[in-house]
Short mmCIF file of C-alpha atoms in Angstrom, two decimals:
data_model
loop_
_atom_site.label_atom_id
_atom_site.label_comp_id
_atom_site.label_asym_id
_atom_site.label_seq_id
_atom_site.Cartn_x
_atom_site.Cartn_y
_atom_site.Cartn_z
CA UNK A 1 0.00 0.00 0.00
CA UNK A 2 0.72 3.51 0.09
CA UNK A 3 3.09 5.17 2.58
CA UNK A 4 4.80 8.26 3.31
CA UNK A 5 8.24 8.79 5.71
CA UNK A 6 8.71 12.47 7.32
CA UNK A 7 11.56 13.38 9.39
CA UNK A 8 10.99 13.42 13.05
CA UNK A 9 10.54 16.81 15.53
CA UNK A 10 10.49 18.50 16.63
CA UNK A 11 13.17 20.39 14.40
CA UNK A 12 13.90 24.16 16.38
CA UNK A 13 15.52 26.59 13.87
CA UNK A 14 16.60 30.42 14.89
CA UNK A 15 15.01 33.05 12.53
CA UNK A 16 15.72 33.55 9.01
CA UNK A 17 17.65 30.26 8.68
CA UNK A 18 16.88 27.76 5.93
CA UNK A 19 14.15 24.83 6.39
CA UNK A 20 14.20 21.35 5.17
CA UNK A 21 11.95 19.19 5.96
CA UNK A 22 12.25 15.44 4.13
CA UNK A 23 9.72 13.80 2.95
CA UNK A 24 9.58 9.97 0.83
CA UNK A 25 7.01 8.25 -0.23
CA UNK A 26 6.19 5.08 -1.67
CA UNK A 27 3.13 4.54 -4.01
CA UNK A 28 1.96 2.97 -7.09
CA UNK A 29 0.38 4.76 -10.04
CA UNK A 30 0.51 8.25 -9.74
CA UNK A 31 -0.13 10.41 -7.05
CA UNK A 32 -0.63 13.17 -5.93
CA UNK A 33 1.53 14.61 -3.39
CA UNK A 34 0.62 17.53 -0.66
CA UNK A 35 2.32 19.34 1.88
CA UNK A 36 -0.34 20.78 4.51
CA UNK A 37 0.37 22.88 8.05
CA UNK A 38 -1.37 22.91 11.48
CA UNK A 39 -0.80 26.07 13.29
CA UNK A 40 -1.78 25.93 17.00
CA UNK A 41 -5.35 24.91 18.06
CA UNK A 42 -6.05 24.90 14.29
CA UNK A 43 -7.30 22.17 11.85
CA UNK A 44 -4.81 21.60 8.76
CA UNK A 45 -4.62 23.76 5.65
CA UNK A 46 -2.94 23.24 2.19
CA UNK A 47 0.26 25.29 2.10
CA UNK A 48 1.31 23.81 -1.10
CA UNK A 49 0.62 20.65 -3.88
CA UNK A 50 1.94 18.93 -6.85
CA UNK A 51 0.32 16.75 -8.95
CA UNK A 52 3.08 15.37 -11.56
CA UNK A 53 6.39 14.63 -11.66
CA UNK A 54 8.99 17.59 -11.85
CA UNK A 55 6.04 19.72 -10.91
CA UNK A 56 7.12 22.47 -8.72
CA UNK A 57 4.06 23.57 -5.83
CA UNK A 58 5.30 27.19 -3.95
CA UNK A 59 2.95 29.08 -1.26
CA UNK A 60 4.07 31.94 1.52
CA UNK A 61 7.66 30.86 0.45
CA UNK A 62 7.59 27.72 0.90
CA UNK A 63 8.86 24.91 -1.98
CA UNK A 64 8.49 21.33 -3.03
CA UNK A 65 9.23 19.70 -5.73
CA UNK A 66 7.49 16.21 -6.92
CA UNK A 67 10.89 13.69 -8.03
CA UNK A 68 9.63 10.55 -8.98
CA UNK A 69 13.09 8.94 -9.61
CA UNK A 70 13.32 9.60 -5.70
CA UNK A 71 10.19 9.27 -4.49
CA UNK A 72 10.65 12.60 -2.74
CA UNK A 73 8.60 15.70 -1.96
CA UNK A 74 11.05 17.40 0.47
CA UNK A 75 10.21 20.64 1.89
CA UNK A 76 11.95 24.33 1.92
CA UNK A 77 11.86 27.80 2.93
CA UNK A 78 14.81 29.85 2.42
CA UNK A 79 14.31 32.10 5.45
CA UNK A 80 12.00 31.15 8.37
CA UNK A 81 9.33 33.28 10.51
CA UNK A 82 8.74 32.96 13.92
CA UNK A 83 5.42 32.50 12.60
CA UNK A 84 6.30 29.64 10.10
CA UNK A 85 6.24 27.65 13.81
CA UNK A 86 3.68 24.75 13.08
CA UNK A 87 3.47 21.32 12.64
CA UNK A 88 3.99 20.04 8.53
CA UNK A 89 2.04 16.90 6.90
CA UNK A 90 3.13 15.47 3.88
CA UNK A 91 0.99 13.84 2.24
CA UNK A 92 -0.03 11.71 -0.77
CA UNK A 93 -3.26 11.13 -2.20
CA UNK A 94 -4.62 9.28 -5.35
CA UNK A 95 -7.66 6.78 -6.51
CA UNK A 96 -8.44 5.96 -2.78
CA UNK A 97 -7.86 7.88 0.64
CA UNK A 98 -5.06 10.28 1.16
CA UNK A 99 -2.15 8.83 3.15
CA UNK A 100 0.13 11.50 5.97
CA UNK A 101 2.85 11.37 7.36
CA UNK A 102 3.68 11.43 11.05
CA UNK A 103 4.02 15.55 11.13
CA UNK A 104 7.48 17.70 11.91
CA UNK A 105 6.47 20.03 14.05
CA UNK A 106 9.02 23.41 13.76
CA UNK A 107 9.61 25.82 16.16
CA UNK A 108 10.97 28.96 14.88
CA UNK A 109 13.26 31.10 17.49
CA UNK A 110 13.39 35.21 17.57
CA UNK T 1 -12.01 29.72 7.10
CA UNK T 2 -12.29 26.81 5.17
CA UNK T 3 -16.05 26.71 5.01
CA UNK T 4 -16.00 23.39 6.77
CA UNK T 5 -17.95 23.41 10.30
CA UNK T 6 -17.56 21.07 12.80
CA UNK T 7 -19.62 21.58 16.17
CA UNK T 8 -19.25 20.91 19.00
CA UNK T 9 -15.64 23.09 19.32
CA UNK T 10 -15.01 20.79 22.76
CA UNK T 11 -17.19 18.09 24.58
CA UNK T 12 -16.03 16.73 27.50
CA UNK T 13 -17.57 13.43 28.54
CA UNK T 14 -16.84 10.51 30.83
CA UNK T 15 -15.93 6.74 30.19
CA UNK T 16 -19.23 4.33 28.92
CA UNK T 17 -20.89 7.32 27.58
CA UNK T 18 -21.89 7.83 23.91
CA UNK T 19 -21.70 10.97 21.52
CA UNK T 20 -22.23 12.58 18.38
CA UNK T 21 -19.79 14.87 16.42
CA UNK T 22 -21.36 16.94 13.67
CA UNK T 23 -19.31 17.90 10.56
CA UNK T 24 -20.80 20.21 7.75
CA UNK T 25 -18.95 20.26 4.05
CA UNK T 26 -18.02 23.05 1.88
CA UNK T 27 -20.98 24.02 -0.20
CA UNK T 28 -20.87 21.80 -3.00
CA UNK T 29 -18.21 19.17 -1.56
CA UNK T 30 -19.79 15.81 -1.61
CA UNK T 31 -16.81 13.68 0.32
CA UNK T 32 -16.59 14.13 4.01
CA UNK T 33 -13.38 12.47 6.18
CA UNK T 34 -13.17 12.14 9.37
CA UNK T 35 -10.03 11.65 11.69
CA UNK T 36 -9.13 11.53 14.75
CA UNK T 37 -5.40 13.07 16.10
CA UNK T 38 -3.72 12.08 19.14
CA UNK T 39 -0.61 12.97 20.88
CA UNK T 40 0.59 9.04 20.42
CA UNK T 41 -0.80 8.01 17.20
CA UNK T 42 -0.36 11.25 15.32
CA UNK T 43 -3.04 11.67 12.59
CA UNK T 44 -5.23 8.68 11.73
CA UNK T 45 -7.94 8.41 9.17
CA UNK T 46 -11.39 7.03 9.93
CA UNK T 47 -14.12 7.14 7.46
CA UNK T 48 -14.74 8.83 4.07
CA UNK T 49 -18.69 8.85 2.90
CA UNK T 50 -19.06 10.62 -0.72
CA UNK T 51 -22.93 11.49 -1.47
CA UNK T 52 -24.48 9.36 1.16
CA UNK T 53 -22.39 6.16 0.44
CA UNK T 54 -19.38 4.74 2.26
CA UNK T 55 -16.22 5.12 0.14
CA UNK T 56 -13.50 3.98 2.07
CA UNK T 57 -12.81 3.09 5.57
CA UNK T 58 -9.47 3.26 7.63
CA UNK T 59 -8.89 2.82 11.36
CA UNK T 60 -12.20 3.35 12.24
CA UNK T 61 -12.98 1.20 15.81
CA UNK T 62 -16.21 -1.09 16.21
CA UNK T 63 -17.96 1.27 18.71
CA UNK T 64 -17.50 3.99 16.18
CA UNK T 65 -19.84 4.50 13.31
CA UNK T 66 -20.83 7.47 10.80
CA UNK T 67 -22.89 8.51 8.58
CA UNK T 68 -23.67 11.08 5.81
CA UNK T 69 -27.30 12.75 5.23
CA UNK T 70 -29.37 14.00 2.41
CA UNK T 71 -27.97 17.37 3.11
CA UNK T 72 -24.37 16.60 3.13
CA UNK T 73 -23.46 17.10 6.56
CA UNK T 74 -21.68 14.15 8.46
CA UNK T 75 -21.93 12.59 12.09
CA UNK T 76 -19.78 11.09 13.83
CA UNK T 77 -20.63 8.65 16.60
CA UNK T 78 -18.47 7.40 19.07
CA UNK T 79 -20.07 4.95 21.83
CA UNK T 80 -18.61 2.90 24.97
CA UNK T 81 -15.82 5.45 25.37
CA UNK T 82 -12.71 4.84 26.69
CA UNK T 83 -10.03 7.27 28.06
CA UNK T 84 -7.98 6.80 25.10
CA UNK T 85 -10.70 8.01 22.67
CA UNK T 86 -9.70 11.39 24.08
CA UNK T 87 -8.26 12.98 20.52
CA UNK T 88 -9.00 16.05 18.50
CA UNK T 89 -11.48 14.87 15.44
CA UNK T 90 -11.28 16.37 12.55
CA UNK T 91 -13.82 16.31 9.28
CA UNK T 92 -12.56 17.46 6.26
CA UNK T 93 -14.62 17.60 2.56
CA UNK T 94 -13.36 17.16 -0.82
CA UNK T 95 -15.84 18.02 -4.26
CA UNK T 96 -14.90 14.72 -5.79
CA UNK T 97 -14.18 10.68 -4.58
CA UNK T 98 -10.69 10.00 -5.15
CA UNK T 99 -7.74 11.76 -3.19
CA UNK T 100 -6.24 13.87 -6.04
CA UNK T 101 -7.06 17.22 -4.91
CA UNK T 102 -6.99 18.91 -1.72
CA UNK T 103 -9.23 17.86 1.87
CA UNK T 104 -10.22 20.76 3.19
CA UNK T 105 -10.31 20.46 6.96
CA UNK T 106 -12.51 22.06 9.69
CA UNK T 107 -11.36 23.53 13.23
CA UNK T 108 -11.88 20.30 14.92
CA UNK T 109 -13.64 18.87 17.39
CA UNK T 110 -11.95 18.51 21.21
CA UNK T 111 -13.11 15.14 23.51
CA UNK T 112 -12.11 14.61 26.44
CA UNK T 113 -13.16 11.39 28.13
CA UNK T 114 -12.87 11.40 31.95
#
């Protein structure tokens, strides 16, 4: 079946350093692949998507890119916010339910 | 916003009881999902119902059942509880079946089994 493999937390960075945040996935067909955040006391929202391979998704700075010859969706942000601090799904969906990841949650320092 | 409801915001209940969590789509999603997140088992999926139907069914416990209505709007119903049923539960919605697009998800709902 489906699967997806996030990096642990929680992963503290100080302000305007640079985020990754890895992401694999294993999957037949072709999926799509989704990257949402939970900020505090808050349900999840999309912060980005990508729906083919090489396909790019961007949002609020924030970058993934879809490689199928790694089976990767890893996640970046040049310069982190204190508010950027939030916990970050990946996630893959296709034909039947969407599969997550464990969540990294980030905590951002001043 | 995400123009998904879920009510009640918190419900705090003690063990044996029985409730009902209420989830209400986007206008013109027809999917519904509900999970249920926990500080030990992270984010786990539950149910999906698309137009009245069962579609697809994860982790989902005996004593728990749903359903979707006429109207769209989704209940969750969790009986016998047990202390570790305490979890946020989220519904999301979704326009079409599959898992292609996005879920959006609601605020959640907060139980708390004593």
């Amino acid at each position: 079946g489906n699967s997806v493999t996030q990096m642990e937390g929680p992963v503290t960075l100080s302000e305007e350093a640079f985020l990754t945040i890895n992401c694999t996935y294993t999957a037949t067909g072709y999926p799509s692949l989704f990257w949402y955040v939970q900020y505090p006391g808050e349900g999840l929202q999309l912060l980005l998507k990508a729906t083919k391979a090489d396909d790019k998704g961007s949002n609020k700075g924030f970058e993934a890119t879809y490689r199928k010859e790694t089976t990767s969706f890893h996640l970046e942000k040049g310069s982190v916010q204190v508010s950027d601090s939030a916990v970050y799904f990946c996630a893959l969906g296709g034909y039947q339910k969407v599969t997550f990841g464990t969540g990294t949650k980030l905590q951002v320092i001043p | 916003d995400s123009g998904v409801t879920q009510t009640p915001k918190h419900l705090i209940t003690a063990t044996g009881q029985r409730v009902t969590l209420r989830c209400s789509p986007r206008s013109g999603d027809l999917s519904v999902y509900w999970y249920q997140q926990s500080l030990d088992q992270g984010l786990q999926f539950l149910i999906q119902y698309y137009n009245g139907e069962e579609r697809a069914k994860g982790n989902i416990l005996e004593r728990f059942s749903a359903q979707q209505f006429p109207d769209l709007h989704s209940e969750l119903n969790l009986s016998s509880l047990e202390l570790g049923d305490s979890a946020l539960y989220f519904c999301a919605s979704s326009p079409g079946t599959g898992s292609y697009n996005e879920q959006f998800f609601g605020p959640g709902t907060r139980l708390t089994v004593l």
